[in-house]
Coordinates of N, CA and C in Angstrom, one line a residue:
X21 N 2.4 108.2 -55.1 CA 1.4 108.8 -54.2 C 2.0 109.1 -52.9
X22 N 1.8 110.3 -52.4 CA 2.4 110.7 -51.1 C 1.4 110.3 -50.0
X23 N 1.9 109.6 -49.0 CA 1.0 109.2 -47.9 C 1.5 109.7 -46.5
X24 N 0.5 110.2 -45.7 CA 0.8 110.7 -44.4 C -0.2 110.2 -43.4
X25 N 0.3 109.7 -42.3 CA -0.6 109.3 -41.2 C -0.1 109.8 -39.9
X26 N -1.1 110.3 -39.1 CA -0.7 110.8 -37.8 C -1.6 110.1 -36.7
X27 N -1.0 109.9 -35.6 CA -1.7 109.3 -34.4 C -1.2 110.0 -33.2
X28 N -2.2 110.5 -32.4 CA -1.9 111.1 -31.1 C -1.8 110.0 -30.0
X29 N -0.6 109.7 -29.6 CA -0.4 108.7 -28.5 C -0.7 109.4 -27.2
X30 N -0.6 108.6 -26.1 CA -0.8 109.2 -24.7 C 0.0 110.5 -24.5
X31 N 1.3 110.4 -24.9 CA 2.1 111.6 -24.8 C 2.9 111.7 -26.0
X32 N 2.4 112.5 -27.0 CA 3.2 112.7 -28.2 C 2.4 112.3 -29.5
X33 N 2.8 113.0 -30.5 CA 2.2 112.7 -31.8 C 3.2 111.9 -32.7
X34 N 2.7 110.9 -33.3 CA 3.6 110.1 -34.3 C 3.0 110.4 -35.7
X35 N 4.0 110.7 -36.5 CA 3.6 111.0 -37.9 C 4.5 110.1 -38.8
X36 N 3.9 109.3 -39.7 CA 4.6 108.5 -40.6 C 4.3 109.0 -42.0
X37 N 5.3 109.2 -42.8 CA 5.1 109.8 -44.1 C 6.0 109.1 -45.1
X38 N 5.5 108.8 -46.3 CA 6.3 108.1 -47.3 C 5.6 108.3 -48.7
X39 N 6.4 108.0 -49.7 CA 5.9 108.0 -51.0 C 5.6 106.5 -51.4
X40 N 4.5 106.3 -52.0 CA 4.2 104.9 -52.5 C 4.4 104.9 -54.0
X41 N 5.4 104.1 -54.4 CA 5.7 103.9 -55.8 C 5.5 102.4 -56.1
X42 N 4.5 102.1 -56.9 CA 4.2 100.8 -57.3 C 4.0 99.8 -56.1
X43 N 3.4 100.3 -55.1 CA 3.2 99.5 -53.9 C 4.4 99.4 -53.0
X44 N 5.4 100.1 -53.2 CA 6.6 100.1 -52.4 C 6.8 101.4 -51.7
X45 N 7.2 101.4 -50.4 CA 7.3 102.6 -49.6 C 8.7 103.2 -49.8
X46 N 8.7 104.4 -50.2 CA 10.0 105.2 -50.5 C 10.0 106.4 -49.7
X47 N 11.2 106.9 -49.4 CA 11.4 108.2 -48.6 C 10.6 108.2 -47.3
X48 N 10.8 107.1 -46.5 CA 10.0 107.0 -45.2 C 10.6 108.0 -44.2
X49 N 9.7 108.7 -43.6 CA 10.1 109.7 -42.5 C 9.1 109.5 -41.4
X50 N 9.7 109.3 -40.2 CA 8.9 109.2 -39.0 C 9.3 110.3 -38.1
X51 N 8.3 111.2 -37.8 CA 8.5 112.4 -37.0 C 7.4 112.5 -36.0
X52 N 7.5 113.5 -35.1 CA 6.5 113.8 -34.1 C 7.2 114.3 -32.9
X53 N 6.4 114.4 -31.8 CA 6.9 114.9 -30.5 C 7.0 113.8 -29.5
X54 N 7.2 112.6 -29.9 CA 7.4 111.5 -28.9 C 8.9 111.4 -28.6
X55 N 9.2 110.7 -27.5 CA 10.6 110.4 -27.1 C 10.9 109.0 -27.3
X56 N 12.1 108.8 -28.0 CA 12.6 107.4 -28.2 C 14.1 107.4 -27.9
X57 N 14.5 106.4 -27.1 CA 15.9 106.3 -26.8 C 16.3 104.9 -27.1
X58 N 17.4 104.6 -27.8 CA 18.4 105.6 -28.3 C 17.7 106.3 -29.5
X59 N 18.1 107.6 -29.7 CA 17.5 108.4 -30.7 C 17.7 107.9 -32.1
X60 N 18.8 107.2 -32.4 CA 19.0 106.7 -33.8 C 18.0 105.6 -34.1
X61 N 17.3 105.1 -33.2 CA 16.3 104.0 -33.4 C 15.2 104.4 -34.4
X62 N 14.8 105.7 -34.4 CA 13.8 106.2 -35.3 C 14.4 106.1 -36.7
X63 N 15.6 106.5 -36.9 CA 16.2 106.4 -38.2 C 16.4 105.0 -38.7
X64 N 16.7 104.1 -37.8 CA 16.8 102.7 -38.1 C 15.5 102.1 -38.5
X65 N 14.4 102.5 -37.9 CA 13.1 102.0 -38.2 C 12.7 102.5 -39.6
X66 N 13.0 103.8 -39.9 CA 12.7 104.3 -41.2 C 13.5 103.5 -42.3
X67 N 14.7 103.1 -42.0 CA 15.5 102.4 -43.0 C 14.9 101.0 -43.2
X68 N 14.4 100.4 -42.1 CA 13.8 99.0 -42.1 C 12.6 99.0 -43.0
X69 N 11.8 100.1 -43.0 CA 10.6 100.2 -43.8 C 10.8 100.6 -45.3
X70 N 11.9 101.3 -45.5 CA 12.3 101.8 -46.8 C 12.4 100.7 -47.8
X71 N 11.7 100.9 -49.0 CA 11.9 99.9 -50.1 C 11.1 98.7 -50.0
X72 N 10.2 98.6 -49.0 CA 9.4 97.4 -48.8 C 8.0 97.6 -49.3
X73 N 7.3 96.5 -49.6 CA 5.9 96.6 -50.0 C 5.1 97.2 -48.9
X74 N 4.1 98.0 -49.2 CA 3.3 98.6 -48.2 C 2.5 97.6 -47.3
X75 N 2.2 96.5 -47.9 CA 1.4 95.5 -47.0 C 2.4 94.7 -46.1
X76 N 3.7 95.0 -46.2 CA 4.6 94.3 -45.2 C 5.0 95.3 -44.1
X77 N 4.7 96.5 -44.2 CA 5.2 97.5 -43.3 C 4.8 97.3 -41.8
X78 N 3.5 96.9 -41.6 CA 3.0 96.7 -40.2 C 3.8 95.5 -39.6
X79 N 4.0 94.5 -40.3 CA 4.8 93.3 -39.8 C 6.3 93.8 -39.5
X80 N 6.8 94.6 -40.4 CA 8.2 95.1 -40.2 C 8.3 95.9 -38.9
X81 N 7.3 96.7 -38.6 CA 7.3 97.5 -37.4 C 7.3 96.6 -36.2
X82 N 6.4 95.6 -36.2 CA 6.4 94.6 -35.1 C 7.8 93.9 -35.0
X83 N 8.4 93.5 -36.1 CA 9.6 92.8 -36.1 C 10.8 93.7 -35.5
X84 N 10.8 95.0 -35.9 CA 11.8 95.9 -35.4 C 11.8 96.0 -33.9
X85 N 10.6 96.2 -33.3 CA 10.5 96.4 -31.9 C 10.7 95.1 -31.1
X86 N 10.4 94.0 -31.8 CA 10.6 92.7 -31.1 C 12.1 92.4 -31.0
X87 N 12.9 92.9 -32.0 CA 14.4 92.7 -32.0 C 15.1 93.7 -31.2
X88 N 14.5 94.9 -31.1 CA 15.2 96.0 -30.5 C 14.6 96.2 -29.1
X89 N 15.0 95.4 -28.2 CA 14.5 95.4 -26.8 C 15.1 96.5 -26.0
X90 N 16.2 97.2 -26.5 CA 16.8 98.3 -25.9 C 16.1 99.6 -26.1
X91 N 15.1 99.6 -27.0 CA 14.5 100.9 -27.3 C 13.5 101.3 -26.2
X92 N 13.6 102.5 -25.6 CA 12.7 103.0 -24.6 C 11.8 104.1 -25.2
X93 N 10.5 103.9 -25.0 CA 9.5 104.9 -25.5 C 8.5 105.2 -24.5
X94 N 8.7 106.1 -23.6 CA 7.7 106.4 -22.5 C 6.4 106.9 -23.2
X95 N 5.3 106.3 -22.7 CA 3.9 106.7 -23.1 C 3.6 106.4 -24.6
X96 N 4.5 105.8 -25.3 CA 4.2 105.4 -26.7 C 4.5 103.9 -26.9
X97 N 3.7 103.2 -27.7 CA 4.0 101.8 -27.9 C 4.0 101.4 -29.3
X98 N 4.2 100.2 -29.6 CA 4.3 99.7 -31.0 C 2.9 99.9 -31.7
X99 N 1.8 99.7 -31.0 CA 0.5 99.9 -31.6 C 0.3 101.3 -32.1
X100 N 0.9 102.3 -31.4 CA 0.8 103.7 -31.8 C 1.4 103.9 -33.2
X101 N 2.5 103.3 -33.4 CA 3.2 103.4 -34.7 C 2.3 102.7 -35.8
X102 N 1.8 101.6 -35.4 CA 0.9 100.8 -36.4 C -0.3 101.6 -36.7
X103 N -0.9 102.3 -35.8 CA -2.1 103.1 -36.0 C -1.8 104.3 -37.0
X104 N -0.6 104.9 -36.8 CA -0.2 106.0 -37.7 C 0.0 105.5 -39.1
X105 N 0.6 104.3 -39.2 CA 0.8 103.6 -40.5 C -0.5 103.3 -41.2
X106 N -1.5 102.8 -40.4 CA -2.8 102.4 -41.0 C -3.5 103.7 -41.5
X107 N -3.3 104.8 -40.8 CA -4.0 106.1 -41.2 C -3.3 106.6 -42.5
X108 N -2.0 106.3 -42.6 CA -1.3 106.7 -43.9 C -1.8 105.9 -45.0
X109 N -2.1 104.6 -44.8 CA -2.5 103.7 -45.8 C -4.0 104.0 -46.2
X110 N -4.8 104.5 -45.3 CA -6.2 104.8 -45.6 C -6.3 106.0 -46.5
X111 N -5.4 107.0 -46.4 CA -5.5 108.3 -47.0 C -5.5 108.3 -48.5

């Protein structure tokens, strides 16, 4: 099942997209018009979520940002990513 969730943050749209195979997230893509520095952090977050059970994804997002204190995201926060994820899971 293909899942997509979008959330409009203060400045920027966050879109989380993945395929759910037997309760596992595959082909995770995080896109949108938000700014994140360093830029490779988005790719690292995708990799962290890849291959995990969908009910673990929210916790993994929290864990990623707790560990990566160097990540800067003006006008976007961790909750914005979690809202986009929840919308994907509702769909």
